[in-house]
Structures are given as C-alpha cells and as structure tokens.
Amino acid sequence: MSFTILFWLVLTLTWPLMLVGMTTCTATRAWGCRLSPWAAVPAVILAVFIGPSETFYFSWLLLGTELGLDDTGHIFLLLTALLWWLAAVYAKGYLPLIEQARFFSFFNVAMLGNVGLILAQDMLSFYLFFTLMSFASYGLVVHERHAAASYAGKIYIILVIVGEVALFAALAWAAVIAETLSFEFARPVIAQSSLLDWVISLALIGFGIKAGVIILHVWLPLAHPVAPTPASAVLSGSMIKAGLLGWLKLLPLGEALMHSWGGLFITLGLIAAFYAVAVGLMQHDAKTLLAYSSISQMGVLTAAVGLGLMVPAAWPGILATILVYTLHHGLAKGSLFLGVGVLGKCSGHWRRLAWVGLWLPALALAGAPFTSGMVAKTLLKMQTLHAPDIWSAVFQTLLPCSAIATALLLGKFLFMLSQPVSTRKTEPLSVPTLMVPWVVLLMLVASLPWWPLASETDLWSGDILLDSLWPVMLAGLIMLVSVTRNQWLPRRFAINSPTFGGQIFSLRIPPGDILAPIEWIIHYILNGARRLCCDELPHRYQSLQSFLQRIRTTIEWQHLIERLEWQLCRWPTALMGFLVLGLILGWGKMSF
Amino acid sequence: MIWQSSLPLLVLCSSLLPGLIIFALPESSVRIRTTLNLFGAVTKLALVAWMVWDVYQGHQFETRLQFLPNLDFTLQMGPLSVLFVTLSALLWLVTTIYAIGYLEGSPHRSRFFGFFSLCVTATAGVAMAGNLLTFLLFYEMLTLVTYPLVVHRGTEAARQAGHTYLRYTLPGGVLLLIGTVWLYTVTGTLEFTSRGFLQTVDESQHPALIAIFFLLVMGFGVKAALIPLHGWLPQAMVAPAPVSALLHAVAVVKAGAFGVIRIVYDVYGAEFASQLGVTQPLAILAAITILYGSLRALFQDDLKRRLAYSTISQVSYITLGVAIVGPIATIGGLVHLVHQGLMKITLFFCAGNLAETLGIHKISEMRGVGKRMPLTMAAFTVGALGMIGIPPIAGFISKWYLGLGALEVGQSWVVLVLIASTLLNAAYFLPVLYIVWFCEPDHPWCENRHFDNSETNWTLLLPALATAGMAVAAGLLASLPYTPLEWVRFITHNQFYQ
C-alpha cells in the first residue's frame, strides 16, 4: 500500500515535469501539447482514490524534503487537481494551436507548484513549490502580450517578489525558533515562542499577497482577468488558496490563543469582504468583477482564520468549515470563470443556454438554498458562535450582509453577461471541448452539498433554508428594482445611462482601486530621487568644482610660493627661524 | 609518505607546467596547445578528486619546503583548501573549454593560455597555502599573472582597465605585506591553525591585533571588492569573457574573499575575532557593499558591467557570512564561495555567448534574444534566478543559511539586508529576463559567426549549460554527500564543534 502511495505521489510531481520538458523541446512539442490536458491526472487519482497518506522523507532533496498528504491537504488537493485538470482540458479547446506550447509550459509548471505545495510537509519544499507556482503564473498573466497584460504582469511580479522575501523571512524565523523544517513539529514550538509576532506578521504579508488580503490585493483584479480564461479559473479558484494553505501550515492555529492577531485577521477579512464588493460593483468587465468577488470571499476565509487564532479550542470545527468553504469557493469560482469564456466564444442559442448555466455557481456563491454556498455559510455561522464577546455579534450581523453583498455582485455579473456582446470576432467554435469540462465542473458544484464532508450536522432544516434564502431574495429584489427602475419610475427620475453600473453607481473605479494613488506616490518619490541624482547633485558638484577652480586661478599660488621661498632664503629670516626652532626643541626637551 | 606529501605540489604543477610549455609553443600549433590545456585541467581535476576523497576520510596532505628561517613554504590540504581547490579545478576545466571556443582564430593565444594556466596555478596556491606567507606569495603572483589577461585585447580601454587594476591591487598587496610582517613580529608564527593561533597573545597586544586585522582585511578587501575598494572590478570587465568569468567566479575576487575567510578562521579564530570586536564592523561593511553593489547594478545598461556590480554585491555575502560569526552563518558564507562561483560563471559565459554570436553587449539590445538562443538564455535565467535566491537554485541555499545564521545569533538586521538585496537583485535581473523572453526583437540579428543548426558554437554553449546544471544540482540536491553544502558542513563542524 505504502509503495502504491509513493508511486502516485512521485508520479504526481514528475509527470507534469515531463510534460513541461516535452512542450519546451521542439521535437516533442506536438506530443507535449496533446498530453498536457492530462497533466493533473495523477494528482486527481491521488486525491480521489488514495486520499490521506503517511509522510515520505526524501533526505537527498533540498535540505531533506517531506512529502505527504494530510487531511487538510487532501481537500486542497481534491480542489486543486480537479480544477487544474478541467481547466487544462478547457485550455486545449480554448487556445489557438500555436499558442498552446507556450501556454502549457507555464501552465504545467504552475500546476506542479500548486500541487507540490499541498504535498509539501516541510518549509523549504513548500517554499520551492510556492515560488515555482508564483513565477510560472507570470507567464500565464502576460500570455496575451498586450499592454494591459504587461502592466498587470509587472504589478503581479513586483508583489510576488515582495511576498517571496516576506515569506523567506517568516520561514527563516520559524525555522530558527523551531529548529526543524517540518511544519507539523514547528507549529507547537512557534506557538510557545516570544518571537511569534514576527512569524505571524511576515506570514500575513507573505501569504496575504497570494490570498488577496486587503491592501495587498491590488495585483489580483489586474492579473486574474487578463490571463486566458482557463488560467484565470485556476488563478482565482485554486492558486489564491495557496496563501490560505500557507497560513494553515505555518500559523500555530489551535495551539495558542492570539486574541489581537485574531482580531486583526478578522477585521482585515471583513473589510475585504465588503470593500471588494463595493469596488467590484463599479467594474465593467465580467472577469474583473469575478476577481473582486474572489477578494471578498477570501476575506471571509481570512476572517475564519482569525477566528481560529482567537478561539484555539474550536479550531478543529473551524478548520473543517474552512475546508468546506475553500472547496465550495474554488469550484464555484472556477466554473464562473470558465463559463465567461464559454459565453464569449458562442452565440445565439448556445450562449443563452450557457448563461442559464452560470446561474448555478453564482447562486452557490451567494449561498442560496440547496447549494454548496448554503452549506459553507451555515457551517461558518455555527462556528462564529464560539467567538468571544463582541466578535460573535459582529459575525452574526456581518455574515448575512456579506451574503447580500455577494449576491448583489453576482447579480450584476449575470446582468452584464445577459446583454449580447455586439462586436466580437467569432472564432471557429470548439464548443464541445469547452462545454464538456465546464459542464463537469458545474455538476461538481451542484453535487457538492451531498459530498461526505460535513454530513454530521443536520443542514437541511427549514430554519437554515430560510436563513440562506432571504439574503439572496433581498439582493434579487434590489436587482430587480434597479434593473427595471426606468420602466416604473416617473420619467423625471430616470437616469439615461447606458450601463447598469451607471444606474446604481455613476462612479467607475479602475481595476486595482488603491493601486492608482499608490503608484502616483511611488512615481512622485522616484521622480524626486531621479531629479536629485541626475539634476541636483551634478549641479551642486559642478558649482563646487567651479568654486575650486576659481580658488586655483584667482590666487596666484605659484607666485605666492615663490615669494615665500625668497623670504626664507634671506639670512635674517633663516636665522630667526633657526633660533625659534631651537628654542622650541629646547623647551620640549626641558619639559620632559 | 612521500607520495602524499608531494600531492599538493603535483596539483600546482598540473597547471604550472602546461602553462610554461604553452608559452613556448608557436601560435599555430592549436592542437598541441588544446591537448596540453585539457590534459592539465583534467589531471588537476583527477588529483583534486582523489584528495577530496582522502581528506573526507580525515587525512591531511602537506608539502613543506625550506624557505626563510623559521618560515616554511607550506602547501596544505585541509577541508577548507579542498573547497576552494575543487571549485577552481572544476571551473578551470569548464572555462578552458569555453576559452578555446571563444578565442578561436584570434591572435596571441599562446600568451593568453599561458597566463591563464598561471592564473589557475596561483589560485590553487592561494587555496592550498598553509601559512600566511605562502598565501601572500601566491596572492601577489595572482595579481601579476592576471594583468596580462585583463589587457589581453590591447585596446585603449583594456590598457586603462589594466592600469586601474594594478593601481588598486598593488597597494593592497603592500598593505597585506605590512600586516603580515607586523603580525609576525607580534606572534612569531604565521601558520594557519584551525580556530586561530592568536588566543594566547598577551592582552596588551590586542590593539595591535585589531590594527593588523584591518590592515589585512583592507588588503584582501581590494580583491574581494569591498566598498570603497571596489573601483577596479567594473572596469576590468573589458577583458575577454572567459577571463571575466574566471576573475569573478574563481580567481581574483574569490582569492580576496578566501583571504578574509583565512584571516577570520585560521589566523584569528572566529570566536577570538568576535571577542576583539572586529567582526561587527566587517559585517556592516559587507552589508553596505551588498546594498551598494546592487544599487549600482540597477543603473547599468552594459550587461557585463551590471554583472560586475552584481559580483561586488554577491561576493560580500561570503564576507557577511564569515563576519556574522556562528556555525550556521559560516555555512552560508562558505557555501556561497562555491555557489556564487557556479552562478556567476554561468552568467558571464552567457554574456560572452551573446557578444560572440550576435554582437550584443547591452541589455537594451537583448530584446527577444530568448527565441534566437534559447539554451544560452535558459542557462542565463538559471544564473539570474539563483542570484536572486529563488529555490531550488544554489543561491537560495546560501541565502537561507545566512538568514538562519544571523537570526540564530540575534543579528536580525542581517535579514533586512538580505531582503533588500533580494529585492534589488530582482529589480536588476528580472527586467533582463523580461526583455529576453517576453519581448519581440526589434531588428534582425547581426550574426557574427555562422553555426548551422545550433544556436552557437558547442564549446561556448556546453560550459554554460554545465555550470547552470551544477548550480541547480547544488541547490536541489544540497544534502547529498560531496555537495558544496555537505562539504561546508564538514568544515564548519571542525571549526566550531571540535
């Protein structure tokens, strides 16, 4: 048995690597592209048929590598493997043949990284896979090669590097404290350490960039939409979860009570949950809007992690909830992104059908009854009852509000897509290859509530159904009002704005929201520095030089020295000087 | 055993004799010269490999010749020497192959390869020197035999660079000589001893020891390009690519860094040095150099110039690791001696390939070159990412140990320096990679030479790929026996725990 697991474990990591080799070599490129959709298959087999396993130690790899699949990793691997597999099949139909080799090279390396970091049980191999994923995704972000992609890529890579160094410091600190590289043994030691704050704050930054924590989220609405659709799906559905998994692996959750850190995580998470929706409502591109929705949903998960920091005793339950939520959000978000791509590539009857299909993951994200969203949100709400003092009330009020907000955001998303896109060149339709993976994903989303994950509690009571229904209904009502407002409002109140966004909010916020002012400030500072170095300093230097030059030329040094010499040469001066010197020496001798 | 005691001498001769014979060869006898070169390099590598195995078993090799009264000419093979000798022997072989391809058809090759061999002889001597005097001899020899290599092209710029090189290194040598003589008058011995030989010196002499330390560090700092003594290095990059590669990765710069290592560990002893309070200023100086070098590299458009400033920054990682004083930081510093060599030589090989094949010298001319020379640029990418410290490339291992070592002894500011350096490294290497891989070429390539099917001459390509492969292997398989990391752990174990 152990050998079988080892075999699949190794194959999970080596098979994509082999495919990358094939797609980069000219001779085997065609075969590489043909096989690439199946790169994730060993991972899927590992996740679905084999499940949690013991840890294997490879002493020769890096500084000793531990690979294995724990219970948390199992759920993450399930999501990751399925999503990457379906996205890869989708990509095969989505991208033109000549771009596929380039795309799949980056895609498979990123997949290797994403799967590997789930299997990694020690810090260095985790860091290795995390880095592989981050850097390879750059190729996915800039794949389209237009100006927006380059810009998004630039912002993305800058934040990746910042995240890398923060993570490096966090892991180094953790390794020094714990004197081990294994996460499992490190967590309890870190929990007892006085340097804990360093590890947590650096992990918050390092993983927060990946997970889209507020302020660090600016790359996300730029990069996720510009990538080709299958890449957006895995970026937003799966890779974004790597940051969350990092927290689960490194932070001493359930080991120590960290009230203030918990408060910070919850605050940041809840702010993100609402702020991202607010900004997302002012977006006019479907994929950007979905990216904002991801930030908002990751905010909820960040808050859940904060809850775990605050209530270590309830951690097992919170962890289970986080896992369900992760699975739910990853699958739903992935299918929304893939659906956008399907919609963009078909027309007429197919398009209408696909639009109806999008309702399912949208409703699931909003937490409508009988969907995975309802299960996830209800579980989370039950866990928040453990929160101390005011926090419980905060959660109980804000979580339904967040559901309303999400429903509103997705309502706008569906409305935007309902309007026929006029000028879009229709490419040779490869609808079946796009449809099949998408429909499979939709089926997964639909069946998620009945997966054996959270079956121990009774989730199907009337109260819960009602609880999950009203936010969606309320949001639907708001939507209905605002969409049809022009029809029933008196003429003079009507706003003749062409877009729906213009009707609710006349504001538009560029993707990346706070990035614009930040960029302006950085630009200002850099410009100042450049002026200082290129204009000011040389100018100062020049004036100093001309000053020295003036001294050299105006005073006739040579003449002065000549006169001094002439004076010295005269007998009286020389004698006088000799006498003075002798006196000084004599005095010096006497005094010692 | 006579055989064992003459082994270090044989290692020296394996490059000295071919070098001397090559001087006598006429320019046209390419085949004999190539054979001699390769024979020397392979012989040296074989001898070194044998010694590596034996030293790992705990043997020590020593050649001792009468030189001055009370001062012998000593060649010694301890673990630390082996580290540097192996690096130089390995990279000498690779660089020789590269240089043969690089200089194909150009004039004065006998002169070049002659001095090239002498340069490696001197480096091996520096590595194996058993006392400070022997060290000094080879160190000065290195200065002198490198000069003809730097000015090899004979252009005005090359001569200028040669002048600058001598103006910096000769006074540096003088400082070293003064320091060494002073040290001898204080202690009466110059033999390198593990954990130093100065602990027994009388307390009243400590100020003198501090002054000597700084004299010696300044002397070595010239070659190790510690700020503000680094001025010669960016200019010396006018030398042909194999020379730059060897200069930056193995010979001159590393000899300086190795000198600092010897001073701290085998003359003063790490713990004694930190008691004297001389390591902290050294660490700060190294940190400033790291940041300053990277900052300057940011603004260079000339590829080799940018690499040169990067060397200034990266070599100071070694000094920093040594100056932090602690077993783990020591591992980081020492292992970077090898890791930086592997990565930097790769980068210089690639820069040379670009110049030789397409006449590209500037970064702004490299747009889209990844499509024309994919393998070269893949090697370049490995080197560049390694310099930033991206796993699994060797540079990451060094950085990890440096960071860990600094935190272990409570010097957390070093981590800040490492972070800043990583960011700066990324800022000057990643745009190059972007230009190479993600931009389209804006004009047709001007092909200097023609190679049917392959992107460039295989003698230029293979060395770059080999060193890039080694850089990845040294990181990914860091825990296997006989990797640089394992060897350095072995050294550190002797230095700190015995």
Coordinates of N, CA and C in Angstrom, one line a residue, chain A residues 352-430:
Chain A
R352 N -27.3 31.5 -24.8 CA -28.4 31.7 -23.8 C -28.3 30.5 -22.8
L353 N -28.1 29.3 -23.4 CA -28.0 28.1 -22.5 C -26.9 28.2 -21.5
A354 N -25.8 28.7 -22.0 CA -24.6 28.8 -21.1 C -24.9 29.9 -20.0
W355 N -25.6 30.9 -20.4 CA -25.9 32.0 -19.5 C -26.7 31.4 -18.3
V356 N -27.7 30.6 -18.7 CA -28.5 29.9 -17.6 C -27.6 29.1 -16.8
G357 N -26.7 28.4 -17.4 CA -25.8 27.5 -16.6 C -25.0 28.3 -15.6
L358 N -24.7 29.6 -15.9 CA -23.9 30.4 -15.0 C -24.6 30.7 -13.7
W359 N -26.0 30.6 -13.7 CA -26.7 30.9 -12.5 C -26.4 29.9 -11.4
L360 N -26.0 28.7 -11.7 CA -25.8 27.7 -10.6 C -24.6 28.1 -9.8
P361 N -23.4 28.3 -10.3 CA -22.3 28.7 -9.4 C -22.5 30.1 -8.8
A362 N -23.2 31.0 -9.5 CA -23.5 32.3 -9.0 C -24.4 32.2 -7.7
L363 N -25.4 31.4 -7.8 CA -26.3 31.2 -6.7 C -25.5 30.5 -5.6
A364 N -24.7 29.6 -6.0 CA -23.9 28.9 -4.9 C -23.0 29.8 -4.2
L365 N -22.4 30.7 -4.9 CA -21.5 31.7 -4.2 C -22.3 32.6 -3.3
A366 N -23.5 32.9 -3.7 CA -24.4 33.8 -2.9 C -24.9 33.1 -1.7
G367 N -24.8 31.8 -1.7 CA -25.3 31.0 -0.6 C -26.8 30.7 -0.6
A368 N -27.4 30.5 -1.8 CA -28.8 30.2 -2.0 C -29.0 28.8 -1.4
P369 N -30.3 28.5 -1.1 CA -30.6 27.2 -0.5 C -30.3 26.0 -1.5
F370 N -30.0 24.9 -0.9 CA -29.6 23.7 -1.7 C -28.3 23.8 -2.5
T371 N -27.5 24.8 -2.2 CA -26.2 24.9 -2.9 C -25.1 24.7 -1.9
S372 N -23.9 24.5 -2.4 CA -22.7 24.4 -1.6 C -22.5 25.6 -0.7
G373 N -22.9 26.8 -1.3 CA -22.7 28.0 -0.6 C -23.5 28.0 0.7
M374 N -24.7 27.5 0.7 CA -25.5 27.4 1.9 C -24.8 26.6 2.9
V375 N -24.3 25.4 2.5 CA -23.6 24.6 3.5 C -22.5 25.3 4.1
A376 N -21.6 25.9 3.3 CA -20.4 26.5 3.8 C -20.7 27.7 4.7
K377 N -21.7 28.5 4.3 CA -22.0 29.7 5.1 C -22.7 29.3 6.4
T378 N -23.5 28.3 6.3 CA -24.2 27.9 7.6 C -23.2 27.3 8.6
L379 N -22.2 26.5 8.1 CA -21.2 25.9 8.9 C -20.4 27.1 9.6
L380 N -20.1 28.1 8.8 CA -19.3 29.2 9.3 C -20.0 29.9 10.3
K381 N -21.3 30.1 10.1 CA -22.1 30.9 11.1 C -22.2 30.1 12.4
M382 N -22.3 28.8 12.3 CA -22.3 28.0 13.5 C -21.0 28.1 14.3
Q383 N -19.9 28.2 13.6 CA -18.6 28.3 14.2 C -18.4 29.6 14.9
T384 N -19.0 30.7 14.3 CA -18.8 32.0 14.8 C -19.4 32.2 16.2
L385 N -20.3 31.2 16.6 CA -20.9 31.3 17.9 C -19.9 31.1 19.0
H386 N -18.7 30.5 18.6 CA -17.7 30.3 19.6 C -16.9 31.6 19.9
A387 N -17.1 32.6 19.0 CA -16.2 33.8 19.2 C -16.5 34.5 20.5
P388 N -15.5 35.0 21.1 CA -15.7 35.7 22.4 C -16.4 37.0 22.2
D389 N -16.9 37.5 23.3 CA -17.6 38.8 23.5 C -18.2 39.4 22.2
I390 N -17.8 40.5 21.8 CA -18.4 41.3 20.7 C -18.3 40.6 19.4
W391 N -17.2 39.8 19.2 CA -16.9 39.3 17.9 C -18.0 38.4 17.4
S392 N -18.6 37.7 18.3 CA -19.7 36.8 17.8 C -20.8 37.6 17.2
A393 N -21.2 38.7 17.9 CA -22.3 39.6 17.3 C -21.8 40.2 16.0
V394 N -20.6 40.6 15.9 CA -20.1 41.2 14.7 C -20.3 40.2 13.5
F395 N -19.9 38.9 13.8 CA -20.0 37.9 12.7 C -21.5 37.7 12.4
Q396 N -22.3 37.6 13.4 CA -23.7 37.2 13.2 C -24.4 38.3 12.3
T397 N -24.0 39.6 12.5 CA -24.6 40.6 11.7 C -24.0 40.7 10.3
L398 N -22.7 40.6 10.3 CA -22.0 40.9 9.0 C -22.0 39.8 8.0
L399 N -22.1 38.5 8.5 CA -22.1 37.4 7.6 C -23.3 37.5 6.6
P400 N -24.6 37.6 7.2 CA -25.7 37.8 6.2 C -25.5 39.0 5.3
C401 N -25.0 40.1 5.8 CA -24.8 41.2 5.0 C -23.8 40.9 3.9
S402 N -22.8 40.1 4.2 CA -21.8 39.7 3.2 C -22.5 38.9 2.1
A403 N -23.4 38.0 2.6 CA -24.2 37.2 1.6 C -25.0 38.1 0.7
I404 N -25.6 39.1 1.2 CA -26.4 40.0 0.4 C -25.5 40.7 -0.6
A405 N -24.3 41.2 -0.1 CA -23.4 41.9 -1.0 C -22.9 41.0 -2.1
T406 N -22.5 39.7 -1.8 CA -22.1 38.8 -2.8 C -23.2 38.6 -3.8
A407 N -24.4 38.4 -3.3 CA -25.5 38.1 -4.2 C -25.7 39.3 -5.2
L408 N -25.6 40.5 -4.7 CA -25.7 41.7 -5.5 C -24.6 41.7 -6.6
L409 N -23.4 41.4 -6.1 CA -22.2 41.5 -7.1 C -22.5 40.5 -8.2
L410 N -22.9 39.3 -7.8 CA -23.1 38.2 -8.8 C -24.3 38.5 -9.7
G411 N -25.3 39.2 -9.1 CA -26.4 39.7 -9.9 C -26.0 40.6 -11.0
K412 N -25.1 41.5 -10.6 CA -24.6 42.4 -11.6 C -23.9 41.7 -12.7
F413 N -23.1 40.7 -12.2 CA -22.3 39.9 -13.1 C -23.2 39.2 -14.2
L414 N -24.3 38.6 -13.7 CA -25.2 37.9 -14.6 C -25.9 38.9 -15.5
F415 N -26.2 40.0 -15.0 CA -26.9 41.0 -15.8 C -26.0 41.5 -16.9
M416 N -24.7 41.8 -16.5 CA -23.8 42.2 -17.6 C -23.6 41.3 -18.7
L417 N -23.6 40.0 -18.3 CA -23.4 39.0 -19.4 C -24.7 38.7 -20.2
S418 N -25.8 39.1 -19.6 CA -27.1 38.9 -20.3 C -27.2 39.8 -21.5
Q419 N -26.5 40.9 -21.5 CA -26.5 41.8 -22.7 C -25.6 41.2 -23.8
P420 N -26.2 41.1 -25.0 CA -25.4 40.5 -26.0 C -24.2 41.4 -26.4
V421 N -23.1 40.7 -26.5 CA -21.9 41.4 -26.9 C -21.9 41.6 -28.4
S422 N -21.8 42.8 -28.8 CA -22.0 43.1 -30.3 C -20.8 42.7 -31.1
T423 N -19.7 43.4 -31.0 CA -18.6 43.1 -31.9 C -17.6 42.2 -31.3
R424 N -17.7 41.0 -31.6 CA -16.7 40.1 -31.2 C -16.5 39.1 -32.3
K425 N -15.2 39.0 -32.7 CA -15.0 38.1 -33.8 C -15.3 36.6 -33.4
T426 N -16.0 35.9 -34.1 CA -16.3 34.6 -33.7 C -15.3 33.6 -34.3
E427 N -14.6 32.9 -33.4 CA -13.6 32.0 -33.8 C -14.2 30.7 -34.2
P428 N -13.5 29.8 -34.9 CA -14.1 28.5 -35.1 C -14.5 27.9 -33.8
L429 N -15.7 27.6 -33.7 CA -16.2 27.1 -32.4 C -15.7 25.7 -32.0
S430 N -15.1 25.7 -30.9 CA -14.8 24.4 -30.3 C -15.6 24.2 -29.1

